[in-house]
mmCIF file of C-alpha atoms in Angstrom:
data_model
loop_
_atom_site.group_PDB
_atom_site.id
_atom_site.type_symbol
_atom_site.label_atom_id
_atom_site.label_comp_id
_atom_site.label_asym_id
_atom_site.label_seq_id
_atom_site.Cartn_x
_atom_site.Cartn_y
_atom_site.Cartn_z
ATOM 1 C CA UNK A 205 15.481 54.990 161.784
ATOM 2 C CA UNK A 206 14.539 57.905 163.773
ATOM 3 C CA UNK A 207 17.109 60.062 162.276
ATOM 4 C CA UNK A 208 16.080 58.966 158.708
ATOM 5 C CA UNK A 209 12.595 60.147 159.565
ATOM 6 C CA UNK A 210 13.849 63.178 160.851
ATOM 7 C CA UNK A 211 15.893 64.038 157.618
ATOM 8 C CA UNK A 212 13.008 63.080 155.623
ATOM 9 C CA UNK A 213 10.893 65.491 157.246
ATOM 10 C CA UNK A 214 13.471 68.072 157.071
ATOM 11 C CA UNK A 215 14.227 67.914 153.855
ATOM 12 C CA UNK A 216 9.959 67.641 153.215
ATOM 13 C CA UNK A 217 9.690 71.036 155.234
ATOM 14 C CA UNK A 218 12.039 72.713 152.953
ATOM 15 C CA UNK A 219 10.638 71.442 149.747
ATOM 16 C CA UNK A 220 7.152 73.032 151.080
ATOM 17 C CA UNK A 221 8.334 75.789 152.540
ATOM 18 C CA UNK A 222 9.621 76.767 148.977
ATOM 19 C CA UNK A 223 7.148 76.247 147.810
ATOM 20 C CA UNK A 224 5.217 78.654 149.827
ATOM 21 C CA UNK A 225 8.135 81.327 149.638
ATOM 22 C CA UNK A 226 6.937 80.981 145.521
ATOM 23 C CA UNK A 227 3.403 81.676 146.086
ATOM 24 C CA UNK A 228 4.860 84.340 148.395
ATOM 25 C CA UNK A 229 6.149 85.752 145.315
ATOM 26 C CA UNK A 230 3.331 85.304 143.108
ATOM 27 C CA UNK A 231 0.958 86.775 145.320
ATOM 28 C CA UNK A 232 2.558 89.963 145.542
ATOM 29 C CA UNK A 233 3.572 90.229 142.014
ATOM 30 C CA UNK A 234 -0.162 90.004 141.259
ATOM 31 C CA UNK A 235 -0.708 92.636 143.912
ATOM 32 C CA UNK A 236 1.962 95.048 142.955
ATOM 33 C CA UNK A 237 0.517 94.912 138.920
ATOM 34 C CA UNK A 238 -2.969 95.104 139.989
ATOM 35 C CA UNK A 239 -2.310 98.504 141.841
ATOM 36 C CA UNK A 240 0.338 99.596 139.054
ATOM 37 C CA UNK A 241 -1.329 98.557 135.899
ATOM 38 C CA UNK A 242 -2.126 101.731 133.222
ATOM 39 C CA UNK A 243 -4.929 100.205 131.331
ATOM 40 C CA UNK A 244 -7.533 100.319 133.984
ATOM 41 C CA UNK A 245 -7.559 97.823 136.913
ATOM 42 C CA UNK A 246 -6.009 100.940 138.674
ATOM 43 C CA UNK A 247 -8.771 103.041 138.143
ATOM 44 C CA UNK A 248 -11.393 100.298 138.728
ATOM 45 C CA UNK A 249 -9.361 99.522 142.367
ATOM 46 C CA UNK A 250 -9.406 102.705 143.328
ATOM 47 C CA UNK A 251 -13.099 103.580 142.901
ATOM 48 C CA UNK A 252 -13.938 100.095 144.871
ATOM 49 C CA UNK A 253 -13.433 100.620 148.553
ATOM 50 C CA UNK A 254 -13.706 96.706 148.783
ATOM 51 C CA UNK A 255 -11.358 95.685 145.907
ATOM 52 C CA UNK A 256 -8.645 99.120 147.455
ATOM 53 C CA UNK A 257 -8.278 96.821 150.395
ATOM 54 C CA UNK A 258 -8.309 93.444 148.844
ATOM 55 C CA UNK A 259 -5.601 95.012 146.650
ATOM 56 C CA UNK A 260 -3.595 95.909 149.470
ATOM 57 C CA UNK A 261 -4.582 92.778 151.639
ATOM 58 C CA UNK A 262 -3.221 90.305 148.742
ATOM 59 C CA UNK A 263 0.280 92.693 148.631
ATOM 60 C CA UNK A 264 0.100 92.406 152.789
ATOM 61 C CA UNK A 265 -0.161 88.680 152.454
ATOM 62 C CA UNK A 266 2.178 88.172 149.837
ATOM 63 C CA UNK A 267 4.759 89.920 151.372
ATOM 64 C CA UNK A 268 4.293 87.707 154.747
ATOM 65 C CA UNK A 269 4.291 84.794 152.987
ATOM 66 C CA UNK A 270 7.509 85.265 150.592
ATOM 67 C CA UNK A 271 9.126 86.189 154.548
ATOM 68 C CA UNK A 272 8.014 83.096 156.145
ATOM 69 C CA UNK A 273 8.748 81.021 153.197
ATOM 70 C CA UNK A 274 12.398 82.196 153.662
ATOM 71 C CA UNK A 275 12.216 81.556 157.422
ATOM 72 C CA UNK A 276 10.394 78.107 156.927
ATOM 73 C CA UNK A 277 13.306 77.111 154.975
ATOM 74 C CA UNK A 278 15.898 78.548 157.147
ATOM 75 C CA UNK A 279 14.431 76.984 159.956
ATOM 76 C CA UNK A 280 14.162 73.492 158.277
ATOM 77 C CA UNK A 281 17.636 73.253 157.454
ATOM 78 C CA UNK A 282 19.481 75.165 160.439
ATOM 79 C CA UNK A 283 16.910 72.685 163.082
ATOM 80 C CA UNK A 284 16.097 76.273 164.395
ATOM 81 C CA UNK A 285 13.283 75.392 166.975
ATOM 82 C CA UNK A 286 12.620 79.319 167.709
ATOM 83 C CA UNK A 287 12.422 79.849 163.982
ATOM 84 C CA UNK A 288 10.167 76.796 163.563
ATOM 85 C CA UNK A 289 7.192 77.829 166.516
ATOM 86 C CA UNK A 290 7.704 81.493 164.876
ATOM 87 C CA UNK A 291 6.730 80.222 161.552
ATOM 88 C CA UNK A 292 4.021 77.605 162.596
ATOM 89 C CA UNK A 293 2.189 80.588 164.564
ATOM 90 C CA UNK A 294 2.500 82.752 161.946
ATOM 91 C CA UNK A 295 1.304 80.348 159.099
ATOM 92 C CA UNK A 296 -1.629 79.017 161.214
ATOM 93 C CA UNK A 297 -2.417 82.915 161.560
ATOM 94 C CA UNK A 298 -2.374 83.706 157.952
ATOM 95 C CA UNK A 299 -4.384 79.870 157.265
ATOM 96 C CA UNK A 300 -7.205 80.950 159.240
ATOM 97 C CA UNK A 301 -7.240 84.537 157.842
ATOM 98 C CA UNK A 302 -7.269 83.077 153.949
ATOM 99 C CA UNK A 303 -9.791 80.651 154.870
ATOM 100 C CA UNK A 304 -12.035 83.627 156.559
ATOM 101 C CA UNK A 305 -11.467 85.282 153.560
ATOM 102 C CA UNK A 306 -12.602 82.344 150.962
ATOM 103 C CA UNK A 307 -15.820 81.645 153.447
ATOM 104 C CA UNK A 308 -16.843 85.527 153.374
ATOM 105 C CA UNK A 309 -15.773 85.880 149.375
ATOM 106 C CA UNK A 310 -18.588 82.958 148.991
ATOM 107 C CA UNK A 311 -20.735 84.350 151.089
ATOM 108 C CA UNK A 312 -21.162 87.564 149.044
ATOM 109 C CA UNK A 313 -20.475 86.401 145.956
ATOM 110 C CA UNK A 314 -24.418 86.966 145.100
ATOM 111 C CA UNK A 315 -23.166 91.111 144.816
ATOM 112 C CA UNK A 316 -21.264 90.228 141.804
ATOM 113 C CA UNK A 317 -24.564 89.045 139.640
ATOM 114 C CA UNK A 318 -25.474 90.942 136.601
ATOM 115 C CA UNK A 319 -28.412 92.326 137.947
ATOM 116 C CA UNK A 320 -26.686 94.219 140.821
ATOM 117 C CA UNK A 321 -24.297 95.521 138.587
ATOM 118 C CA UNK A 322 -27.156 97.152 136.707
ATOM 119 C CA UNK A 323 -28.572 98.395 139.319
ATOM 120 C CA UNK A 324 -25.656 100.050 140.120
ATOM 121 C CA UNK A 325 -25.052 101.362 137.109
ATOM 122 C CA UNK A 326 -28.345 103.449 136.824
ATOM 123 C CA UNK A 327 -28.102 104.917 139.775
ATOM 124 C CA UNK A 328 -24.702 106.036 140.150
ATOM 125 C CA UNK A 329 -23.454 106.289 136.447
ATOM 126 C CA UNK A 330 -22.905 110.283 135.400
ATOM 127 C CA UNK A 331 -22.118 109.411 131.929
ATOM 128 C CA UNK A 332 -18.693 111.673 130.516
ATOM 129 C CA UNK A 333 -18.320 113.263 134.063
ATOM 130 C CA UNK A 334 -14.916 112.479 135.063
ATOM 131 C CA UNK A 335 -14.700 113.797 138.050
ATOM 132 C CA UNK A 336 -16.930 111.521 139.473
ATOM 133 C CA UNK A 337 -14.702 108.267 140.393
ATOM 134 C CA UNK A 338 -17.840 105.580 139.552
ATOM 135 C CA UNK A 339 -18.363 107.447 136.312
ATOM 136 C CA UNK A 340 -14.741 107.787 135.130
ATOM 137 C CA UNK A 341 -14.276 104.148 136.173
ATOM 138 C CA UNK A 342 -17.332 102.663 134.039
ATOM 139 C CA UNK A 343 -15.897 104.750 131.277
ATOM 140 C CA UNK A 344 -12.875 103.180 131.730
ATOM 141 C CA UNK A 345 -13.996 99.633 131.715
ATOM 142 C CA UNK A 346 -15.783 100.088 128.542
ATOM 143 C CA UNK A 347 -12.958 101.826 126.618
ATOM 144 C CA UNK A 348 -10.323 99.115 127.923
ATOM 145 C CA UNK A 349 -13.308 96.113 126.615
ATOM 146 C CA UNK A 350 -15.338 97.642 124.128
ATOM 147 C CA UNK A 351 -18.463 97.106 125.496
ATOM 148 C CA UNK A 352 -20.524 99.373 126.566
ATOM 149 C CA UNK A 353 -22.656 99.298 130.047
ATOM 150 C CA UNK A 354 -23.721 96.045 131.663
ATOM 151 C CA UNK A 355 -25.786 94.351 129.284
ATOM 152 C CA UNK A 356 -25.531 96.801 126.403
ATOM 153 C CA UNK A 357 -25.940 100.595 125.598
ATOM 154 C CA UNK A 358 -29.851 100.013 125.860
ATOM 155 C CA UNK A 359 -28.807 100.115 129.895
ATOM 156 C CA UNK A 360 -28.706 104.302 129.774
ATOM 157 C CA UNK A 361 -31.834 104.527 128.440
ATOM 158 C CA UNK A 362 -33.046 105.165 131.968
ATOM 159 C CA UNK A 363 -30.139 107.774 132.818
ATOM 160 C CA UNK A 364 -30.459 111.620 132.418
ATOM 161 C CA UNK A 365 -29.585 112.483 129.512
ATOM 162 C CA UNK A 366 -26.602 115.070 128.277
ATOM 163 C CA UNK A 367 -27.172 118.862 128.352
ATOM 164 C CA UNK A 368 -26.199 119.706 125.330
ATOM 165 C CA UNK A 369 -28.076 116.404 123.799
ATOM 166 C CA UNK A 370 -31.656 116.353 122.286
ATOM 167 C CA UNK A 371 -31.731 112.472 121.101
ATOM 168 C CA UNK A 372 -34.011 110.393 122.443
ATOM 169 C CA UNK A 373 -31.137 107.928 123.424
ATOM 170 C CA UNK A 374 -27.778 109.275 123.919
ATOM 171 C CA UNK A 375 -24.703 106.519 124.147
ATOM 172 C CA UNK A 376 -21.595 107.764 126.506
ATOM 173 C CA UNK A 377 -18.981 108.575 124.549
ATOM 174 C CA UNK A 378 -17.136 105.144 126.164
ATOM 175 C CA UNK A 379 -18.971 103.325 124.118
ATOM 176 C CA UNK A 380 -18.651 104.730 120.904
ATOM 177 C CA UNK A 381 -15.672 102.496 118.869
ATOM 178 C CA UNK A 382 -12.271 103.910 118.447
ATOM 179 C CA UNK A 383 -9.316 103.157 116.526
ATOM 180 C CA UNK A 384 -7.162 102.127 119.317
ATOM 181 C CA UNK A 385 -9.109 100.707 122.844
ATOM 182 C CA UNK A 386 -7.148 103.883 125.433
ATOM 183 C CA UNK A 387 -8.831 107.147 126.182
ATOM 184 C CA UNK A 388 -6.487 108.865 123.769
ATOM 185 C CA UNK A 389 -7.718 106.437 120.840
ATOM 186 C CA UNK A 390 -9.194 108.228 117.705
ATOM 187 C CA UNK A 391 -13.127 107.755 117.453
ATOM 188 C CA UNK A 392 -14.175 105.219 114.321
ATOM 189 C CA UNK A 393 -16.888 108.002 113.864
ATOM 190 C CA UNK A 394 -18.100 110.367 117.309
ATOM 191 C CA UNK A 395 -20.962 112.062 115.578
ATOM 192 C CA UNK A 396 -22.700 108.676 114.127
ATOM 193 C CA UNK A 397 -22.401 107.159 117.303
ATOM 194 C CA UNK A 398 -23.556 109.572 119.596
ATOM 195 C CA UNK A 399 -26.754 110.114 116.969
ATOM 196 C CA UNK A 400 -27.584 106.223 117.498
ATOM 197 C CA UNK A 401 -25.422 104.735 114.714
ATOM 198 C CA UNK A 402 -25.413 101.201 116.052
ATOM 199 C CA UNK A 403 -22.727 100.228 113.426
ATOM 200 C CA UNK A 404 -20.342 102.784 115.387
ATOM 201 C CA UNK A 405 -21.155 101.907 118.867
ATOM 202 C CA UNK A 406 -19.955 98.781 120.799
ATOM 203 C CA UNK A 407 -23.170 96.743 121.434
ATOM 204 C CA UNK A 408 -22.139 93.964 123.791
ATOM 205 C CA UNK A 409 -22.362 94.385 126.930
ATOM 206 C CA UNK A 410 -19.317 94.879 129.445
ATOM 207 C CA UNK A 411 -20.599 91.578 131.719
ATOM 208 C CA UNK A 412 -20.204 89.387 129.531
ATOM 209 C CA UNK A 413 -17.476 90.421 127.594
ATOM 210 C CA UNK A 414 -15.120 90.722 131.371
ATOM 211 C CA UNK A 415 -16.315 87.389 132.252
ATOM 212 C CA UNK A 416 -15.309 85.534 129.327
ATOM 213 C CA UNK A 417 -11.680 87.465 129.544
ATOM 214 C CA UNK A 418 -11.178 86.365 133.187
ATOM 215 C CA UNK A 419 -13.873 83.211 133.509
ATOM 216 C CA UNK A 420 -10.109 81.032 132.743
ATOM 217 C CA UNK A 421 -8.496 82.943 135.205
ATOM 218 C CA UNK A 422 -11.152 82.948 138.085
ATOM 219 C CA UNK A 423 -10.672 79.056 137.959
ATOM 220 C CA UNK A 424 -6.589 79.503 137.992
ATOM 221 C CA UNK A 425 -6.605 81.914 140.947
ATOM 222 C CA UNK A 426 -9.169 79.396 142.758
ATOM 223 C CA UNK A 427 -7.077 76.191 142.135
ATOM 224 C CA UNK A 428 -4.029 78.442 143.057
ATOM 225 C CA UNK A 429 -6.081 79.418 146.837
ATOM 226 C CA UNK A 430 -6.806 76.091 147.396
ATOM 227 C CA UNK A 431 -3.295 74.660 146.842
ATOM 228 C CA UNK A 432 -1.782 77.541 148.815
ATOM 229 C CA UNK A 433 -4.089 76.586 151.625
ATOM 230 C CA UNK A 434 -2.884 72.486 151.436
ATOM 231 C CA UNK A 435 0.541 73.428 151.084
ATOM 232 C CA UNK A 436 0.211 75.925 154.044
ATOM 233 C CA UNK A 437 -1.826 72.984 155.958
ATOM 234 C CA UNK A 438 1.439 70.186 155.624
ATOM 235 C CA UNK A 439 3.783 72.987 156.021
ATOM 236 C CA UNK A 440 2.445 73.289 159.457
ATOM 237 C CA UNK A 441 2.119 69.346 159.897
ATOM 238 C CA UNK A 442 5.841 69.431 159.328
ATOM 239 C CA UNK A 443 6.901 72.100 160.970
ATOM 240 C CA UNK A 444 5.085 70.442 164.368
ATOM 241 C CA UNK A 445 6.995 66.825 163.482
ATOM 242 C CA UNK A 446 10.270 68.366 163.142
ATOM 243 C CA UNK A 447 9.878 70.804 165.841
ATOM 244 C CA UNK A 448 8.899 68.195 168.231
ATOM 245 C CA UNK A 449 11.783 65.415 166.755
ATOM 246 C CA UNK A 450 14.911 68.114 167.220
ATOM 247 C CA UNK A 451 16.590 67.544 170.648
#
């Protein structure tokens, strides 16, 4: 009987350690298109000190966990009790640092509110100055959505305007419509917008137009965490069992 319970387990161990090994997989996938990706994430990343190293972090873990998936299963079959205490330490490690991460990533999530990001946005924004990496990201964002600012162009009202400009309002070029939705798209008509056309410009505004795109996949990645962390949670039950049951 206590054989059968130690197969069982074994064969349990491997099942979830394969698991694992495939959000191993997923996880860095995600991280290595998130870096990669030409229509803007890249840009966005790389202005964002925070999301640069929760870029990298989610490639780091990925990595770790597609290798300790592979060792959790190696172990499991082969009995391997040195294999078995190196994975347990090692998943209780990365547990503890995902859960850290969830608790902090609630914590904060108040700096992700509309009105922060407007705040933001007037005091930072530089309008068609690329060189400046918060300007040339905005720009970026709005081309890749067509929206334009954070509730709509009437959100640059309060930035300087253009030199060469003597409107009353001026719109950033980013939000004027084009052909195709890429910096090298054609403009539907430059002059119109610019003038305060609202027929050429994009008039939603980028909030709400980036949360509906990703509200389906906020919910995915968060039902994805939390299964990661339960699978990660009996992977370590197991490992215990069957590291403690092999003579």
């Amino acid at each position: 009987m206590e054989g059968d319970c130690l197969s069982c387990m074994k064969y349990l161990m491997f099942l979830f350690n394969f698991f694992i090994f495939l959000g191993g997989a997923c996880l860095l996938g995600l991280g290595i298109w998130v870096i990669v990706d030409p229509t803007g994430f890249r840009e966005i990343v790389a202005a964002n000190p925070l999301l640069f190293t929760g870029a990298y972090i989610m490639l780091a873990m990925g990595a770790m966990l597609f290798l300790l998936g592979f060792l959790g299963c190696c172990g499991a079959i082969r009995e391997n009790k040195c294999l078995l205490l190196f994975f347990f330490m090692f998943i209780l490690l990365i547990f503890l640092a995902e859960l850290s991460a969830a608790i902090l990533a609630f914590i904060f999530r108040e700096n992700l509110t509309r009105e922060f990001f407007t705040k933001e946005l007037k005091k930072h924004y530089q309008r068609n100055n690329d060189t400046d990496v918060f300007s040339s990201t905005w720009n970026s964002v709005m081309i890749t959505f067509a929206c334009c600012g954070v509730n709509g162009p009437e959100d640059f009202e309060a930035i300087p305007h253009l030199p060469y400009s003597s409107s009353e309002k001026v719109t950033p070029e980013a939000c004027c419509q084009r052909e195709l939705q890429s910096r090298e798209g054609m403009f539907v008509n430059k002059e119109a917008c610019l003038a305060g056309n609202e027929r050429f410009q994009n008039r939603q505004g980028c909030y709400t137009v980036i949360l509906n795109s990703f509200e389906t996949y906020v919910y995915l990645a968060g039902a994805l965490a939390i299964g990661v962390l339960a699978i990660e949670l009996f992977a370590m039950i197991f490992a215990m069992c069957l590291f403690r049951g092999i003579q």
